[in-house]
XYZ file of N, CA and C in Angstrom:
681
model
N -123.292 -32.355 76.402
C -122.518 -33.078 77.464
C -122.606 -34.624 76.313
N -123.503 -34.728 76.032
C -123.770 -36.646 75.887
C -123.307 -36.003 74.740
N -123.465 -34.998 73.538
C -122.591 -35.083 72.344
C -121.509 -34.807 72.120
N -120.963 -34.269 73.735
C -119.183 -33.637 73.315
C -118.942 -35.134 73.979
N -119.119 -35.861 74.818
C -118.877 -37.325 75.188
C -118.227 -38.497 73.579
N -119.249 -38.515 73.100
C -119.957 -38.896 71.997
C -118.919 -38.367 70.800
N -118.687 -37.403 70.972
C -117.716 -37.055 69.919
C -116.216 -37.171 69.985
N -116.126 -37.162 71.565
C -114.987 -37.285 71.969
C -114.107 -38.543 72.095
N -114.963 -39.124 71.814
C -115.177 -41.030 72.247
C -114.288 -41.574 70.718
N -115.518 -41.020 69.115
C -115.247 -41.030 68.746
C -113.491 -40.541 67.836
N -113.422 -39.321 68.162
C -112.101 -38.987 67.758
C -111.613 -39.404 68.171
N -111.032 -39.916 69.735
C -110.240 -40.447 70.569
C -109.963 -41.664 69.375
N -111.166 -42.627 69.539
C -110.592 -43.917 68.432
C -110.026 -44.497 67.480
N -111.131 -43.477 66.573
C -110.732 -42.815 65.337
C -109.204 -42.708 65.053
N -108.401 -41.435 65.739
C -107.418 -41.013 65.785
C -106.474 -41.853 66.241
N -106.743 -43.018 67.330
C -105.832 -44.563 67.318
C -105.468 -45.502 66.479
N -107.142 -45.486 65.564
C -106.960 -46.794 64.596
C -106.237 -45.811 63.631
N -106.478 -44.943 63.145
C -105.399 -44.268 62.436
C -103.721 -44.004 62.529
N -103.378 -44.079 63.665
C -102.299 -44.386 63.979
C -101.477 -45.809 63.981
N -102.875 -46.472 64.497
C -102.467 -48.222 64.298
C -101.702 -48.847 63.141
N -103.342 -48.024 61.712
C -103.105 -48.371 60.181
C -102.103 -48.172 59.709
N -101.809 -46.693 59.903
C -100.116 -46.163 59.759
C -99.029 -46.480 60.057
N -98.637 -46.752 61.085
C -97.878 -48.135 60.922
C -97.905 -49.068 60.830
N -99.065 -49.832 60.501
C -98.833 -51.292 59.741
C -98.824 -50.907 57.919
N -99.143 -49.691 57.809
C -98.967 -49.724 56.394
C -97.285 -49.353 56.357
N -96.653 -48.980 57.031
C -95.243 -48.839 57.148
C -94.695 -49.948 57.396
N -95.130 -50.956 57.881
C -94.700 -51.756 58.288
C -94.464 -53.056 56.641
N -96.029 -53.086 56.394
C -96.855 -53.676 54.946
C -95.917 -53.262 53.726
N -95.733 -51.888 53.965
C -94.599 -51.791 52.942
C -92.748 -52.143 52.887
N -92.461 -51.697 53.901
C -90.935 -52.351 54.513
C -90.408 -54.429 54.218
N -91.941 -54.927 54.498
C -91.768 -55.948 53.760
C -91.938 -56.518 52.586
N -92.743 -56.150 52.023
C -92.678 -55.702 50.621
C -91.814 -55.597 49.548
N -91.229 -54.181 50.340
C -89.866 -53.343 50.111
C -88.617 -55.221 49.877
N -88.569 -55.883 50.814
C -87.692 -56.385 51.644
C -87.654 -57.837 50.862
N -89.280 -58.568 50.691
C -89.420 -59.586 49.839
C -89.099 -59.587 48.258
N -88.938 -58.070 47.922
C -88.707 -57.738 46.896
C -87.255 -57.678 46.424
N -86.936 -57.669 47.836
C -85.291 -57.441 47.808
C -84.665 -58.530 47.600
N -85.321 -60.089 48.388
C -84.891 -61.345 48.353
C -84.840 -61.844 47.029
N -86.256 -61.276 46.646
C -86.694 -62.681 45.352
C -85.790 -61.772 44.132
N -84.947 -60.429 44.023
C -83.990 -59.958 42.882
C -82.872 -60.254 43.221
N -82.115 -61.075 44.710
C -81.253 -61.697 45.013
C -80.943 -63.146 44.143
N -82.170 -63.606 45.189
C -82.858 -64.207 43.866
C -82.157 -65.036 42.990
N -82.835 -64.372 42.230
C -83.135 -64.469 40.493
C -81.201 -63.799 40.141
N -81.144 -63.114 40.655
C -79.304 -62.860 39.840
C -79.020 -64.110 40.270
N -78.914 -64.755 41.689
C -77.773 -65.556 41.142
C -78.410 -67.008 41.494
N -79.588 -67.420 41.182
C -79.910 -68.341 39.605
C -79.889 -68.584 38.788
N -79.866 -67.085 38.146
C -79.116 -66.602 36.862
C -77.938 -67.441 36.412
N -77.230 -66.538 37.693
C -75.225 -67.175 37.501
C -75.135 -68.490 37.488
N -76.282 -69.098 38.387
C -76.337 -70.497 38.771
C -76.498 -71.392 36.999
N -77.531 -70.517 36.929
C -78.014 -71.244 35.500
C -76.896 -71.496 34.680
N -76.427 -69.990 34.151
C -75.242 -69.895 33.451
C -74.301 -70.608 33.238
N -73.777 -71.311 34.365
C -72.645 -71.532 34.993
C -72.954 -73.040 34.529
N -74.317 -73.473 34.727
C -74.935 -75.324 34.160
C -74.780 -75.161 33.052
N -75.269 -74.313 32.316
C -75.588 -74.673 30.904
C -74.064 -74.326 30.171
N -73.264 -73.646 30.626
C -71.748 -73.525 30.320
C -71.015 -75.059 30.158
N -71.335 -75.306 31.603
C -70.898 -76.854 32.086
C -71.479 -77.907 31.239
N -72.697 -77.809 31.055
C -73.312 -79.030 30.724
C -73.109 -79.171 29.209
N -72.825 -77.756 28.365
C -72.871 -78.098 27.395
C -71.332 -78.203 26.580
N -70.047 -77.987 27.524
C -68.676 -78.419 27.268
C -68.958 -80.094 28.362
N -69.585 -80.173 28.848
C -69.330 -81.764 29.163
C -69.672 -82.698 27.720
N -71.189 -82.319 27.436
C -72.074 -82.875 26.329
C -70.662 -82.998 25.288
N -70.253 -82.199 24.347
C -69.176 -81.808 23.616
C -68.208 -83.101 23.828
N -67.626 -82.753 24.772
C -66.323 -83.764 25.216
C -67.049 -84.993 24.923
N -68.191 -85.128 25.651
C -68.434 -86.550 26.047
C -68.846 -87.289 24.210
N -69.936 -86.069 22.953
C -70.104 -86.331 22.113
C -68.631 -87.231 21.230
N -67.232 -86.640 21.823
C -65.868 -86.690 21.248
C -65.275 -87.652 21.415
N -65.700 -88.563 22.639
C -65.043 -89.044 23.293
C -66.498 -90.633 22.361
N -67.874 -90.455 22.014
C -68.407 -91.175 21.921
C -68.337 -91.384 20.355
N -67.221 -90.817 19.839
C -66.534 -90.429 18.521
C -64.872 -91.582 18.002
N -64.711 -90.962 19.213
C -63.638 -91.626 19.580
C -63.470 -92.990 19.240
N -63.965 -93.746 20.685
C -63.760 -95.019 21.523
C -63.657 -95.715 19.804
N -64.903 -96.019 19.358
C -65.679 -97.011 18.088
C -64.778 -96.689 17.127
N -64.082 -95.579 16.773
C -63.020 -95.477 15.886
C -61.930 -96.041 16.232
N -61.188 -95.827 17.300
C -60.418 -97.253 17.848
C -60.485 -97.940 17.713
N -61.705 -98.564 18.133
C -62.087 -99.865 18.586
C -61.698 -100.261 16.571
N -61.817 -99.974 15.634
C -62.153 -99.967 14.467
C -60.585 -100.384 14.282
N -59.537 -99.572 14.526
C -58.271 -100.001 14.710
C -57.962 -98.214 14.069
N -58.586 -97.789 14.054
C -57.943 -96.204 13.621
C -57.238 -95.497 14.310
N -55.720 -94.959 14.233
C -54.810 -94.107 14.746
C -54.991 -92.743 15.582
N -54.272 -92.798 16.036
C -54.443 -91.145 16.404
C -54.959 -90.075 15.802
N -53.651 -89.882 14.925
C -53.724 -89.094 13.584
C -54.876 -88.869 12.494
N -55.075 -90.119 12.648
C -56.011 -90.286 11.637
C -57.485 -89.927 12.542
N -57.682 -90.251 13.629
C -58.981 -89.587 14.829
C -59.070 -88.439 14.296
N -57.989 -87.560 14.763
C -58.337 -86.458 15.003
C -58.491 -85.865 13.639
N -59.129 -86.847 12.218
C -59.374 -85.663 11.498
C -60.806 -85.852 11.017
N -61.135 -86.545 12.181
C -62.558 -86.743 12.321
C -63.372 -85.446 12.284
N -64.569 -84.994 12.001
C -65.264 -83.688 12.285
C -65.485 -84.344 13.911
N -65.273 -82.750 13.866
C -65.581 -81.855 15.257
C -64.536 -83.630 16.336
N -63.755 -83.180 16.301
C -62.540 -83.643 17.189
C -61.529 -83.192 17.019
N -61.205 -81.924 16.736
C -60.682 -80.862 17.049
C -60.458 -79.986 18.943
N -61.112 -80.476 19.300
C -61.540 -80.316 20.847
C -61.069 -81.381 21.205
N -60.467 -82.901 21.102
C -60.311 -84.188 21.822
C -59.088 -83.791 22.529
N -57.792 -83.206 21.498
C -57.072 -83.160 22.449
C -56.339 -82.481 23.395
N -57.561 -81.238 22.889
C -57.387 -79.799 24.307
C -58.434 -80.306 25.952
N -58.725 -81.209 25.454
C -59.666 -81.465 26.424
C -59.062 -82.827 27.360
N -58.440 -83.091 26.838
C -57.263 -84.203 27.034
C -56.545 -83.977 28.107
N -55.638 -82.810 27.937
C -54.768 -81.994 28.033
C -55.031 -81.305 29.531
N -56.226 -80.765 29.779
C -56.862 -80.181 31.241
C -57.851 -81.297 31.811
N -58.048 -82.267 31.280
C -59.251 -82.587 31.929
C -58.777 -82.995 33.660
N -59.954 -83.531 34.480
C -59.558 -84.030 35.625
C -59.596 -85.726 35.925
N -60.250 -85.968 34.746
C -60.477 -87.721 34.979
C -59.664 -88.616 34.187
N -58.322 -87.671 34.220
C -57.218 -89.310 33.779
C -55.851 -88.376 35.076
N -55.189 -89.808 34.977
C -53.483 -88.954 36.090
C -53.395 -88.514 34.950
N -51.819 -88.103 35.556
C -50.450 -87.837 34.544
C -49.722 -88.275 33.765
N -50.173 -89.820 34.084
C -49.686 -91.046 33.456
C -50.122 -91.353 31.993
N -51.448 -91.284 33.060
C -52.608 -91.561 31.192
C -52.554 -90.707 30.487
N -52.941 -89.447 30.668
C -52.893 -88.477 30.441
C -51.815 -88.503 28.804
N -50.712 -88.589 29.514
C -49.320 -88.781 28.427
C -49.484 -90.216 27.682
N -50.145 -90.933 28.091
C -50.439 -92.039 26.850
C -51.483 -91.691 25.903
N -52.761 -91.443 26.341
C -53.796 -90.828 25.689
C -53.210 -89.899 24.761
N -52.369 -88.866 24.918
C -51.776 -87.784 24.152
C -50.755 -88.165 23.200
N -50.030 -89.139 23.697
C -49.174 -89.920 22.383
C -49.896 -90.502 21.279
N -50.916 -90.881 22.538
C -51.248 -92.177 21.028
C -52.397 -91.416 19.686
N -52.527 -90.514 20.086
C -53.443 -89.283 19.601
C -52.149 -88.724 18.591
N -51.109 -89.033 18.896
C -50.340 -88.050 17.856
C -49.382 -89.331 16.847
N -50.087 -90.115 17.593
C -49.613 -91.539 16.051
C -49.944 -91.424 15.117
N -48.921 -91.756 14.026
C -49.405 -91.111 12.219
C -50.129 -91.977 11.346
N -50.399 -93.649 12.043
C -50.883 -94.410 11.051
C -51.976 -95.286 11.208
N -53.073 -95.746 11.002
C -53.754 -96.738 11.298
C -53.310 -97.768 11.788
N -53.717 -98.836 12.025
C -53.292 -100.277 12.821
C -55.219 -100.596 12.758
N -54.129 -101.758 11.785
C -55.178 -102.653 11.993
C -56.068 -103.628 12.782
N -57.298 -103.580 12.555
C -57.618 -104.250 13.693
C -57.880 -105.718 13.991
N -57.129 -105.929 15.118
C -56.449 -106.731 15.812
C -55.216 -107.025 15.504
N -54.362 -106.129 15.737
C -52.895 -105.574 15.140
C -52.300 -106.359 16.644
N -51.757 -107.639 16.482
C -51.764 -108.303 18.042
C -49.869 -107.431 18.430
N -49.612 -106.417 18.254
C -48.525 -104.946 18.215
C -49.171 -103.844 18.782
N -49.926 -103.572 17.746
C -50.930 -102.194 18.711
C -52.090 -102.377 19.323
N -52.449 -103.804 19.570
C -53.396 -103.626 20.297
C -53.733 -103.354 22.192
N -52.334 -104.604 22.163
C -52.765 -103.541 24.058
C -52.617 -102.162 23.810
N -51.856 -101.235 23.065
C -51.813 -99.636 23.330
C -53.033 -99.767 23.173
N -53.783 -99.826 22.194
C -55.081 -99.220 21.747
C -55.544 -99.685 22.887
N -56.256 -100.798 23.434
C -56.980 -101.871 24.465
C -56.942 -100.720 25.894
N -55.229 -100.681 26.137
C -55.437 -99.492 27.206
C -55.963 -98.200 26.661
N -55.858 -97.467 25.400
C -56.456 -96.215 25.717
C -57.872 -96.574 26.110
N -58.392 -96.778 24.877
C -60.230 -97.572 25.192
C -60.252 -97.682 26.570
N -59.718 -98.085 27.711
C -60.071 -98.623 28.665
C -60.422 -96.983 29.469
N -59.211 -96.369 29.544
C -58.810 -94.729 29.516
C -59.984 -94.007 29.144
N -59.951 -94.106 27.820
C -61.631 -93.777 27.151
C -62.594 -93.922 27.725
N -63.024 -95.004 28.078
C -64.158 -95.669 28.052
C -64.597 -95.259 29.643
N -63.704 -95.290 30.649
C -63.360 -94.345 32.366
C -64.186 -93.056 32.278
N -62.996 -92.270 31.439
C -63.577 -91.010 31.237
C -64.645 -90.350 31.307
N -65.644 -91.576 29.570
C -67.028 -91.415 29.305
C -67.510 -91.380 30.473
N -67.352 -92.696 31.132
C -68.337 -93.199 32.373
C -68.161 -92.496 33.664
N -67.609 -91.817 34.047
C -67.259 -91.017 34.583
C -67.929 -89.769 34.491
N -68.052 -89.202 33.461
C -68.180 -88.020 32.797
C -69.849 -87.557 33.379
N -70.918 -89.441 32.485
C -71.755 -89.623 32.166
C -72.337 -89.184 33.375
N -71.662 -89.961 34.869
C -72.299 -90.016 35.796
C -72.280 -88.414 36.647
N -71.413 -87.859 35.987
C -70.996 -86.397 37.124
C -72.117 -85.579 35.945
N -72.349 -85.329 34.756
C -73.487 -85.129 34.194
C -74.504 -85.431 35.005
N -75.108 -86.419 34.970
C -76.097 -86.924 35.400
C -76.564 -85.928 36.811
N -75.282 -85.977 37.905
C -75.371 -85.252 38.573
C -75.265 -83.574 38.444
N -75.026 -83.241 37.716
C -74.712 -81.889 37.759
C -75.979 -81.751 36.908
N -77.101 -82.534 36.417
C -78.502 -82.179 36.280
C -79.267 -81.965 37.420
N -79.098 -83.158 38.131
C -80.031 -83.435 39.127
C -79.966 -82.288 40.174
N -78.605 -81.358 40.338
C -78.399 -80.560 40.748
C -79.344 -79.444 40.337
N -78.903 -79.309 39.324
C -79.874 -78.512 38.308
C -80.587 -78.142 38.450
N -81.568 -79.652 38.447
C -83.337 -79.737 38.306
C -83.974 -79.501 40.143
N -83.111 -79.684 41.614
C -83.336 -79.301 42.317
C -83.001 -77.439 42.991
N -81.825 -77.107 42.338
C -81.895 -75.876 42.351
C -82.962 -74.807 41.759
N -83.342 -75.518 40.632
C -84.394 -74.600 40.070
C -85.671 -74.705 40.955
N -86.244 -75.783 41.307
C -87.357 -76.246 41.952
C -87.315 -75.311 43.513
N -85.991 -75.213 43.977
C -85.908 -74.599 45.344
C -86.256 -73.118 44.652
N -85.486 -72.763 43.693
C -86.114 -71.069 43.266
C -86.835 -70.643 42.584
N -87.671 -71.855 42.144
C -89.525 -71.868 41.641
C -90.031 -71.454 42.991
N -90.049 -72.259 44.525
C -90.794 -72.420 45.648
C -90.730 -71.336 46.463
N -89.147 -70.779 46.234
C -88.981 -69.335 46.902
C -89.548 -68.343 46.674
N -89.741 -68.372 44.865
C -89.831 -66.647 43.552
C -91.726 -67.157 43.937
N -92.331 -68.303 44.530
C -93.629 -67.900 44.534
C -93.692 -67.529 45.622
N -93.020 -68.298 46.755
C -93.548 -67.918 48.743
C -92.758 -65.953 48.291
N -92.342 -66.149 48.033
C -91.692 -63.747 47.997
C -93.139 -62.990 46.840
N -93.392 -63.824 45.809
C -94.622 -63.374 45.271
C -95.859 -63.113 46.002
N -96.244 -64.605 46.311
C -97.669 -64.154 47.800
C -97.420 -63.051 49.096
N -95.962 -63.262 49.606
C -95.652 -62.048 50.430
C -95.854 -60.790 49.980
N -95.577 -60.828 48.388
C -95.265 -59.413 47.915
C -97.133 -59.109 47.469
N -97.429 -59.322 47.140
C -99.072 -59.805 46.689
C -99.385 -59.179 47.520
N -99.528 -59.881 48.981
C -100.359 -59.921 51.270
C -99.998 -58.421 51.320
N -98.579 -58.121 51.021
C -98.305 -56.750 51.770
C -99.018 -55.426 50.697
N -99.029 -56.012 48.962
C -99.346 -54.562 48.166
C -101.154 -54.498 48.557
N -101.855 -55.536 49.056
C -102.855 -55.332 49.109
C -103.268 -54.766 50.319
N -102.501 -55.489 50.978
C -102.657 -54.706 52.320
C -102.467 -53.849 52.479
N -101.780 -52.778 51.924
C -101.413 -51.213 51.797
C -102.353 -51.154 51.289
N -102.827 -50.922 49.787
C -103.822 -50.375 49.679
C -105.439 -50.346 50.582
N -105.754 -51.944 50.866
C -106.959 -52.101 51.962
C -106.643 -50.667 52.617
N -105.484 -50.764 53.411
C -105.730 -50.164 54.977
C -105.448 -48.653 54.307
N -104.686 -47.853 53.538
C -104.751 -46.673 52.645
C -106.175 -46.443 53.214
N -107.292 -47.028 52.057
C -108.788 -46.588 51.503
C -109.252 -46.419 53.592
N -108.865 -47.263 54.085
C -109.266 -47.040 56.082
C -108.812 -45.989 56.010
N -107.991 -45.833 56.461
C -107.179 -44.453 56.666
C -107.475 -43.221 56.309
N -107.947 -43.114 54.794
C -108.649 -42.154 54.137
C -110.140 -41.846 55.218
N -110.698 -43.157 54.627
C -111.689 -43.085 55.620
C -112.209 -42.450 57.178
N -110.978 -42.756 57.490
C -111.049 -42.574 59.202
C -111.037 -41.102 59.135
N -109.718 -40.456 58.307
C -109.258 -39.311 58.071
C -110.429 -38.383 57.920
N -111.360 -38.996 56.934
C -112.849 -37.752 56.944
C -113.449 -37.934 58.040
N -113.762 -39.221 58.954
C -114.659 -39.716 59.961
C -114.041 -38.489 61.232
N -112.683 -38.403 60.812
C -112.169 -37.619 62.381
C -112.264 -36.543 62.175
N -112.537 -36.145 60.907
C -113.509 -34.087 60.825
C -114.119 -33.834 60.880
N -114.879 -35.222 60.805
C -116.370 -34.458 61.365
C -116.501 -34.453 62.788
N -116.409 -35.680 63.091
C -115.695 -36.064 65.009
C -115.171 -34.470 65.501
N -114.115 -34.106 64.869
C -113.304 -32.678 65.309
C -114.778 -31.709 65.843
N -115.005 -31.579 63.848
C -115.990 -30.357 63.864
C -117.755 -30.607 64.704
N -117.570 -31.841 65.277
C -119.070 -32.394 65.720
C -118.765 -31.828 67.292
N -117.260 -31.809 67.431
C -117.087 -31.557 69.013
C -116.755 -30.303 69.306
N -116.542 -29.759 67.634
C -116.233 -27.750 68.265
C -117.746 -27.354 68.169
N -118.688 -28.175 67.220
C -120.399 -27.480 67.322
C -120.995 -27.757 68.240
N -120.482 -29.347 69.346
C -121.127 -29.288 70.935
C -120.737 -29.202 71.640
N -119.667 -28.001 71.656
C -118.649 -27.864 72.832
C -119.044 -26.008 72.838
N -119.182 -25.507 71.049
C -119.919 -23.882 71.414
C -121.312 -24.360 72.031
N -122.039 -25.202 71.219
C -123.494 -25.239 71.827
C -123.792 -25.386 73.332
N -122.546 -25.931 74.196
C -123.039 -26.332 75.592
C -123.028 -24.939 75.890
N -121.588 -24.479 75.592
C -121.272 -23.198 76.311
C -122.269 -21.699 76.053
N -122.999 -22.407 74.726
C -124.823 -20.763 74.270
C -125.140 -21.480 75.545
N -125.721 -22.621 75.618
C -126.816 -23.349 76.569
C -126.533 -22.837 77.973
N -125.033 -23.159 78.540
C -125.163 -22.739 79.576
C -125.143 -21.121 79.858
N -124.637 -19.830 79.303
C -124.749 -19.027 79.181
C -126.437 -18.954 79.135
N -127.072 -19.253 78.255
C -128.076 -19.505 78.547
C -129.252 -19.522 80.163
N -129.017 -20.488 80.013
C -129.485 -21.264 82.012
C -128.643 -19.773 82.264
N -127.940 -19.570 82.756
C -127.121 -18.480 83.431
C -128.275 -17.060 83.860
N -128.392 -16.639 82.146
C -128.827 -15.536 82.293
C -130.610 -15.975 82.792
N -131.056 -16.590 82.552
C -132.879 -17.791 82.586
C -132.687 -17.465 84.588
N -131.430 -18.351 84.909
C -131.611 -18.119 86.104
C -130.983 -16.581 86.716
N -131.135 -15.951 86.104
C -130.900 -14.677 86.843
C -131.464 -13.676 86.504
N -133.080 -14.212 85.905
C -133.600 -12.799 85.368
C -134.738 -13.746 86.170
N -135.255 -15.356 86.334
C -136.039 -15.574 87.216
C -135.724 -14.861 88.898
N -134.524 -15.226 88.768
C -134.070 -14.877 90.538
C -134.610 -13.412 90.499
N -134.589 -12.270 89.544
C -135.056 -10.911 89.497
C -136.466 -10.810 89.953
N -137.088 -11.777 89.230
C -138.595 -11.531 88.724
C -138.771 -12.256 90.552
N -138.472 -12.645 91.072
C -138.841 -13.182 92.330
C -138.890 -12.385 93.275
């Protein structure tokens, strides 16, 4: 009877713990899959954002480079058509045509200047006001673009750092859940063995008790007959 009680208690406890661990393994597996899904989605978004940033940064730097060449050339008296013959200046006109950094009137003035076909000597009193106006527009554009580029780079750095923090957290979450699954699977395996042993022990004890009860009944009958 004591062996039956002991085996029954061990079987009950082992079965309950095994069921609980199996549910926890399911939960850990689901949490790991969800973290992997979140990380994958965040990575795809980060790659997309970074690609857009890289394109915008490269485009802005190219246009700043063109302005950086155009401004000193104009200050030295170079007219628009000659300016456009300088290396890497072919995109300047296209940029002026579409840029958000100037008004419609200013755009028309800059484009008209770029179409001028002769050099103007430095200090020419007729050309200087127009050149000065164009220089003011281009320098203002350059200043605003440099400011926006700095903000764009700062936002990219912030987004990158935020992604790295998220990635680190999700990788930690994935690792914790993966290790928990392995550890609890091992415990489930050990419990399955102990449950099997307890089941056999219970069966043996039950059979042994039944045999003992039969033996006792026979002994009592024999004793009664002898009396």
